[in-house]
Amino acid sequence: MAARGARRDSAGGAANLPSMQTDPRISWLIGRVAAAYRPCIAKRDLDWLEDDEQVLVLREFLEHRETTTLFVYLQPNSLYVSLDPCGEAAGKARKVMYFLKKEPVQVTQENIVTQVCVGEVLPQALDSLWYAEAFINPALVKLEDNVPNIAELNRGALREHISSFRGALEISKGMVDGMTFLPLPLHIDVKAVDAACTTTTSAARDADAVYQLEAAVQGWTKQIKSAILRDPEELWAPDHPTTHGRPGVLEYVAFWKRRRADLEGLSRQLASVRLLRIVAVLKKTGSTYLRAFADVQWELQAAMAEASDAERHLHPLADDLLLHVAGPHPVPMQRMATSNVFDAVFHFVAVMWRDSASLNTAPRVVLFIKHLCNDFVAAAKDHLDGADFFASNDDAKGRVQVVLDAGERFKEAYFEAKAANTLRDARRPWKFSNASLFGRLDAFIERCHDVLDVMATAQLFALLHPEDGRVV
């Protein structure tokens, strides 16, 4: 952005522009920044404004009509100005300040106060926007002084737009929190529509309101179906924001916990008085959308039971057992190779296969063990030090060998648990493909064998005498 501003300044005659020291517009911007961040920064931290590239960005905002927004980022050690709201600086910023033009105009000393708005983007920006939309904007519309200024034909449309915008905010806020919110059409007087349905003429007059209620029910049905269809396989998506396609069992457990909370929240919303009143009105009108809405509610109850059962069986694992293998502080790799840590883990898998109503299917158990393999690979990578590979000494080889021993113990524990399950219940043996279970683990172990071979070869070459090439 700074380079783009530099080209425009040179093309437009930068020599004719006032210098930074004499430009009152830049002084005004500096004053707003200093006033906003004074508790957080010292005066010396404003030295960033002496950077030529930063000044070019400021001039880009001031001189060019189409550049309507400027962002100032408070970073740990400095301030940074940019025209990009999603750049690298945004991810490192503790606070963000913005300058916004009311209209696409060139900023002058005369219009800067009236044309440029100043504000701060808070961490809870979505919450603040939702609060303003839910409580402040409707109150302003209802003020007696404001109502005469709104044309009567436009009042209904205005209320509808406000309600739609608030619904979109509720959905977005829920997505950020990992929850599903069903937006209510607050601009419709449901009681009045209910009363209108008693007569044919009134029902015809309120057909538009009924149509909007049906649209709301359609949207709820789609939202509930989307929540029901969520699956732990989504954790394996390469673009997943937290797992990046390599989820561990703790992420798997957290998924089921979030899913249960989300579905239970949907159930509570479906039992709200206003939503039930809307459904009652649509029943009077004979709406055909209620059949699909009723069906999806039955599906919601089944999904809730599944999520509750999964969390109940996974909860002990997250609290105690798995902390030995996954989490921020797993047991040392040497202990994994010599103790019964994996035996206890696969005993839990056997109990889950026997008792759980939702996790005792082959796809679910395979997925669970794949998460275990990811945790083991992550712990092994933390145990190994890349610098040791170039040392090629006995200690480095020993660290790689410990990983190989632990990987072998991991698979031994699985096959022992598989055999024990067959003896316990021959009708439901574990017929899982080894390739589907241990694909990534086997590839990692094979790479460790290759590294060990390279280190052994490097040690042999190190035995050569550095002068005459003879073996010592």
PDB file of N, CA, C and O in Angstrom, residues 233-272:
ATOM      1  N   GLU A 233     -15.021 -35.182  11.393  1.00  0.00           N
ATOM      2  CA  GLU A 233     -14.133 -35.217  10.221  1.00  0.00           C
ATOM      3  C   GLU A 233     -13.711 -33.814   9.794  1.00  0.00           C
ATOM      4  O   GLU A 233     -12.673 -33.645   9.152  1.00  0.00           O
ATOM      5  N   GLU A 234     -14.521 -32.795  10.155  1.00  0.00           N
ATOM      6  CA  GLU A 234     -14.183 -31.429   9.760  1.00  0.00           C
ATOM      7  C   GLU A 234     -12.887 -30.953  10.415  1.00  0.00           C
ATOM      8  O   GLU A 234     -12.239 -30.031   9.928  1.00  0.00           O
ATOM      9  N   LEU A 235     -12.492 -31.599  11.516  1.00  0.00           N
ATOM     10  CA  LEU A 235     -11.235 -31.241  12.171  1.00  0.00           C
ATOM     11  C   LEU A 235     -10.032 -31.562  11.301  1.00  0.00           C
ATOM     12  O   LEU A 235      -8.940 -31.035  11.521  1.00  0.00           O
ATOM     13  N   TRP A 236     -10.224 -32.454  10.315  1.00  0.00           N
ATOM     14  CA  TRP A 236      -9.115 -32.887   9.461  1.00  0.00           C
ATOM     15  C   TRP A 236      -8.949 -32.002   8.221  1.00  0.00           C
ATOM     16  O   TRP A 236      -8.078 -32.268   7.391  1.00  0.00           O
ATOM     17  N   ALA A 237      -9.766 -30.985   8.092  1.00  0.00           N
ATOM     18  CA  ALA A 237      -9.634 -30.079   6.950  1.00  0.00           C
ATOM     19  C   ALA A 237      -8.311 -29.318   7.047  1.00  0.00           C
ATOM     20  O   ALA A 237      -7.980 -28.784   8.112  1.00  0.00           O
ATOM     21  N   PRO A 238      -7.531 -29.259   5.972  1.00  0.00           N
ATOM     22  CA  PRO A 238      -6.233 -28.558   6.030  1.00  0.00           C
ATOM     23  C   PRO A 238      -6.349 -27.090   6.412  1.00  0.00           C
ATOM     24  O   PRO A 238      -5.416 -26.528   6.990  1.00  0.00           O
ATOM     25  N   ASP A 239      -7.486 -26.470   6.099  1.00  0.00           N
ATOM     26  CA  ASP A 239      -7.663 -25.049   6.414  1.00  0.00           C
ATOM     27  C   ASP A 239      -8.391 -24.834   7.742  1.00  0.00           C
ATOM     28  O   ASP A 239      -8.853 -23.720   8.013  1.00  0.00           O
ATOM     29  N   HIS A 240      -8.478 -25.876   8.580  1.00  0.00           N
ATOM     30  CA  HIS A 240      -9.125 -25.693   9.888  1.00  0.00           C
ATOM     31  C   HIS A 240      -8.302 -24.722  10.719  1.00  0.00           C
ATOM     32  O   HIS A 240      -7.069 -24.830  10.791  1.00  0.00           O
ATOM     33  N   PRO A 241      -8.945 -23.727  11.361  1.00  0.00           N
ATOM     34  CA  PRO A 241      -8.171 -22.661  12.017  1.00  0.00           C
ATOM     35  C   PRO A 241      -7.329 -23.105  13.206  1.00  0.00           C
ATOM     36  O   PRO A 241      -6.349 -22.439  13.546  1.00  0.00           O
ATOM     37  N   THR A 242      -7.673 -24.206  13.862  1.00  0.00           N
ATOM     38  CA  THR A 242      -6.925 -24.614  15.060  1.00  0.00           C
ATOM     39  C   THR A 242      -6.129 -25.902  14.868  1.00  0.00           C
ATOM     40  O   THR A 242      -5.022 -26.023  15.370  1.00  0.00           O
ATOM     41  N   THR A 243      -6.684 -26.882  14.141  1.00  0.00           N
ATOM     42  CA  THR A 243      -5.986 -28.169  13.999  1.00  0.00           C
ATOM     43  C   THR A 243      -5.097 -28.225  12.770  1.00  0.00           C
ATOM     44  O   THR A 243      -4.147 -29.006  12.742  1.00  0.00           O
ATOM     45  N   HIS A 244      -5.415 -27.424  11.734  1.00  0.00           N
ATOM     46  CA  HIS A 244      -4.647 -27.415  10.478  1.00  0.00           C
ATOM     47  C   HIS A 244      -4.525 -28.820   9.885  1.00  0.00           C
ATOM     48  O   HIS A 244      -3.500 -29.179   9.298  1.00  0.00           O
ATOM     49  N   GLY A 245      -5.581 -29.614  10.052  1.00  0.00           N
ATOM     50  CA  GLY A 245      -5.610 -30.938   9.448  1.00  0.00           C
ATOM     51  C   GLY A 245      -4.914 -32.015  10.244  1.00  0.00           C
ATOM     52  O   GLY A 245      -4.822 -33.152   9.770  1.00  0.00           O
ATOM     53  N   ARG A 246      -4.415 -31.704  11.451  1.00  0.00           N
ATOM     54  CA  ARG A 246      -3.726 -32.701  12.277  1.00  0.00           C
ATOM     55  C   ARG A 246      -4.312 -32.675  13.697  1.00  0.00           C
ATOM     56  O   ARG A 246      -3.635 -32.317  14.646  1.00  0.00           O
ATOM     57  N   PRO A 247      -5.585 -33.048  13.855  1.00  0.00           N
ATOM     58  CA  PRO A 247      -6.200 -32.953  15.182  1.00  0.00           C
ATOM     59  C   PRO A 247      -5.748 -34.080  16.107  1.00  0.00           C
ATOM     60  O   PRO A 247      -5.459 -35.192  15.669  1.00  0.00           O
ATOM     61  N   GLY A 248      -5.689 -33.769  17.401  1.00  0.00           N
ATOM     62  CA  GLY A 248      -5.426 -34.766  18.418  1.00  0.00           C
ATOM     63  C   GLY A 248      -6.710 -35.135  19.137  1.00  0.00           C
ATOM     64  O   GLY A 248      -7.792 -34.620  18.845  1.00  0.00           O
ATOM     65  N   VAL A 249      -6.588 -36.045  20.108  1.00  0.00           N
ATOM     66  CA  VAL A 249      -7.775 -36.521  20.803  1.00  0.00           C
ATOM     67  C   VAL A 249      -8.400 -35.410  21.652  1.00  0.00           C
ATOM     68  O   VAL A 249      -9.615 -35.358  21.818  1.00  0.00           O
ATOM     69  N   LEU A 250      -7.593 -34.498  22.179  1.00  0.00           N
ATOM     70  CA  LEU A 250      -8.164 -33.405  22.968  1.00  0.00           C
ATOM     71  C   LEU A 250      -9.071 -32.541  22.104  1.00  0.00           C
ATOM     72  O   LEU A 250     -10.126 -32.073  22.561  1.00  0.00           O
ATOM     73  N   GLU A 251      -8.685 -32.302  20.845  1.00  0.00           N
ATOM     74  CA  GLU A 251      -9.564 -31.565  19.926  1.00  0.00           C
ATOM     75  C   GLU A 251     -10.827 -32.381  19.614  1.00  0.00           C
ATOM     76  O   GLU A 251     -11.915 -31.816  19.455  1.00  0.00           O
ATOM     77  N   TYR A 252     -10.670 -33.691  19.528  1.00  0.00           N
ATOM     78  CA  TYR A 252     -11.818 -34.570  19.278  1.00  0.00           C
ATOM     79  C   TYR A 252     -12.813 -34.496  20.433  1.00  0.00           C
ATOM     80  O   TYR A 252     -14.024 -34.384  20.225  1.00  0.00           O
ATOM     81  N   VAL A 253     -12.308 -34.546  21.665  1.00  0.00           N
ATOM     82  CA  VAL A 253     -13.169 -34.443  22.841  1.00  0.00           C
ATOM     83  C   VAL A 253     -13.834 -33.069  22.894  1.00  0.00           C
ATOM     84  O   VAL A 253     -15.032 -32.940  23.193  1.00  0.00           O
ATOM     85  N   ALA A 254     -13.052 -32.016  22.604  1.00  0.00           N
ATOM     86  CA  ALA A 254     -13.614 -30.660  22.623  1.00  0.00           C
ATOM     87  C   ALA A 254     -14.712 -30.500  21.577  1.00  0.00           C
ATOM     88  O   ALA A 254     -15.691 -29.769  21.801  1.00  0.00           O
ATOM     89  N   PHE A 255     -14.575 -31.176  20.434  1.00  0.00           N
ATOM     90  CA  PHE A 255     -15.610 -31.100  19.397  1.00  0.00           C
ATOM     91  C   PHE A 255     -16.934 -31.615  19.926  1.00  0.00           C
ATOM     92  O   PHE A 255     -17.985 -30.979  19.741  1.00  0.00           O
ATOM     93  N   TRP A 256     -16.913 -32.759  20.594  1.00  0.00           N
ATOM     94  CA  TRP A 256     -18.161 -33.324  21.102  1.00  0.00           C
ATOM     95  C   TRP A 256     -18.736 -32.472  22.224  1.00  0.00           C
ATOM     96  O   TRP A 256     -19.963 -32.369  22.373  1.00  0.00           O
ATOM     97  N   LYS A 257     -17.883 -31.857  23.016  1.00  0.00           N
ATOM     98  CA  LYS A 257     -18.379 -30.974  24.069  1.00  0.00           C
ATOM     99  C   LYS A 257     -19.076 -29.756  23.468  1.00  0.00           C
ATOM    100  O   LYS A 257     -20.160 -29.356  23.917  1.00  0.00           O
ATOM    101  N   ARG A 258     -18.448 -29.147  22.460  1.00  0.00           N
ATOM    102  CA  ARG A 258     -19.068 -27.994  21.797  1.00  0.00           C
ATOM    103  C   ARG A 258     -20.358 -28.397  21.091  1.00  0.00           C
ATOM    104  O   ARG A 258     -21.347 -27.655  21.091  1.00  0.00           O
ATOM    105  N   ARG A 259     -20.351 -29.569  20.483  1.00  0.00           N
ATOM    106  CA  ARG A 259     -21.534 -30.032  19.752  1.00  0.00           C
ATOM    107  C   ARG A 259     -22.712 -30.231  20.709  1.00  0.00           C
ATOM    108  O   ARG A 259     -23.842 -29.829  20.406  1.00  0.00           O
ATOM    109  N   ARG A 260     -22.453 -30.836  21.858  1.00  0.00           N
ATOM    110  CA  ARG A 260     -23.534 -31.021  22.821  1.00  0.00           C
ATOM    111  C   ARG A 260     -24.091 -29.675  23.278  1.00  0.00           C
ATOM    112  O   ARG A 260     -25.313 -29.470  23.333  1.00  0.00           O
ATOM    113  N   ALA A 261     -23.194 -28.734  23.602  1.00  0.00           N
ATOM    114  CA  ALA A 261     -23.645 -27.424  24.059  1.00  0.00           C
ATOM    115  C   ALA A 261     -24.430 -26.699  22.969  1.00  0.00           C
ATOM    116  O   ALA A 261     -25.450 -26.047  23.249  1.00  0.00           O
ATOM    117  N   ASP A 262     -23.992 -26.810  21.718  1.00  0.00           N
ATOM    118  CA  ASP A 262     -24.674 -26.142  20.618  1.00  0.00           C
ATOM    119  C   ASP A 262     -26.070 -26.718  20.418  1.00  0.00           C
ATOM    120  O   ASP A 262     -27.055 -25.973  20.281  1.00  0.00           O
ATOM    121  N   LEU A 263     -26.189 -28.038  20.410  1.00  0.00           N
ATOM    122  CA  LEU A 263     -27.491 -28.665  20.177  1.00  0.00           C
ATOM    123  C   LEU A 263     -28.444 -28.411  21.340  1.00  0.00           C
ATOM    124  O   LEU A 263     -29.651 -28.194  21.135  1.00  0.00           O
ATOM    125  N   GLU A 264     -27.934 -28.432  22.562  1.00  0.00           N
ATOM    126  CA  GLU A 264     -28.792 -28.122  23.705  1.00  0.00           C
ATOM    127  C   GLU A 264     -29.243 -26.664  23.668  1.00  0.00           C
ATOM    128  O   GLU A 264     -30.382 -26.342  24.044  1.00  0.00           O
ATOM    129  N   GLY A 265     -28.366 -25.770  23.208  1.00  0.00           N
ATOM    130  CA  GLY A 265     -28.773 -24.372  23.057  1.00  0.00           C
ATOM    131  C   GLY A 265     -29.870 -24.216  22.020  1.00  0.00           C
ATOM    132  O   GLY A 265     -30.814 -23.431  22.207  1.00  0.00           O
ATOM    133  N   LEU A 266     -29.788 -24.981  20.917  1.00  0.00           N
ATOM    134  CA  LEU A 266     -30.856 -24.952  19.916  1.00  0.00           C
ATOM    135  C   LEU A 266     -32.168 -25.450  20.507  1.00  0.00           C
ATOM    136  O   LEU A 266     -33.239 -24.887  20.241  1.00  0.00           O
ATOM    137  N   SER A 267     -32.101 -26.511  21.307  1.00  0.00           N
ATOM    138  CA  SER A 267     -33.315 -27.039  21.922  1.00  0.00           C
ATOM    139  C   SER A 267     -33.967 -26.004  22.837  1.00  0.00           C
ATOM    140  O   SER A 267     -35.198 -25.867  22.847  1.00  0.00           O
ATOM    141  N   ARG A 268     -33.166 -25.256  23.579  1.00  0.00           N
ATOM    142  CA  ARG A 268     -33.731 -24.221  24.452  1.00  0.00           C
ATOM    143  C   ARG A 268     -34.369 -23.101  23.624  1.00  0.00           C
ATOM    144  O   ARG A 268     -35.425 -22.567  23.999  1.00  0.00           O
ATOM    145  N   GLN A 269     -33.739 -22.738  22.513  1.00  0.00           N
ATOM    146  CA  GLN A 269     -34.322 -21.691  21.674  1.00  0.00           C
ATOM    147  C   GLN A 269     -35.646 -22.138  21.067  1.00  0.00           C
ATOM    148  O   GLN A 269     -36.584 -21.339  20.942  1.00  0.00           O
ATOM    149  N   LEU A 270     -35.726 -23.406  20.697  1.00  0.00           N
ATOM    150  CA  LEU A 270     -36.973 -23.916  20.113  1.00  0.00           C
ATOM    151  C   LEU A 270     -38.111 -23.933  21.128  1.00  0.00           C
ATOM    152  O   LEU A 270     -39.280 -23.974  20.747  1.00  0.00           O
ATOM    153  N   ALA A 271     -37.765 -23.927  22.419  1.00  0.00           N
ATOM    154  CA  ALA A 271     -38.792 -23.925  23.464  1.00  0.00           C
ATOM    155  C   ALA A 271     -39.152 -22.521  23.928  1.00  0.00           C
ATOM    156  O   ALA A 271     -39.958 -22.378  24.853  1.00  0.00           O
ATOM    157  N   SER A 272     -38.577 -21.482  23.299  1.00  0.00           N
ATOM    158  CA  SER A 272     -38.881 -20.114  23.722  1.00  0.00           C
ATOM    159  C   SER A 272     -40.319 -19.758  23.363  1.00  0.00           C
ATOM    160  O   SER A 272     -40.894 -20.257  22.382  1.00  0.00           O
TER     161      SER A 272
END
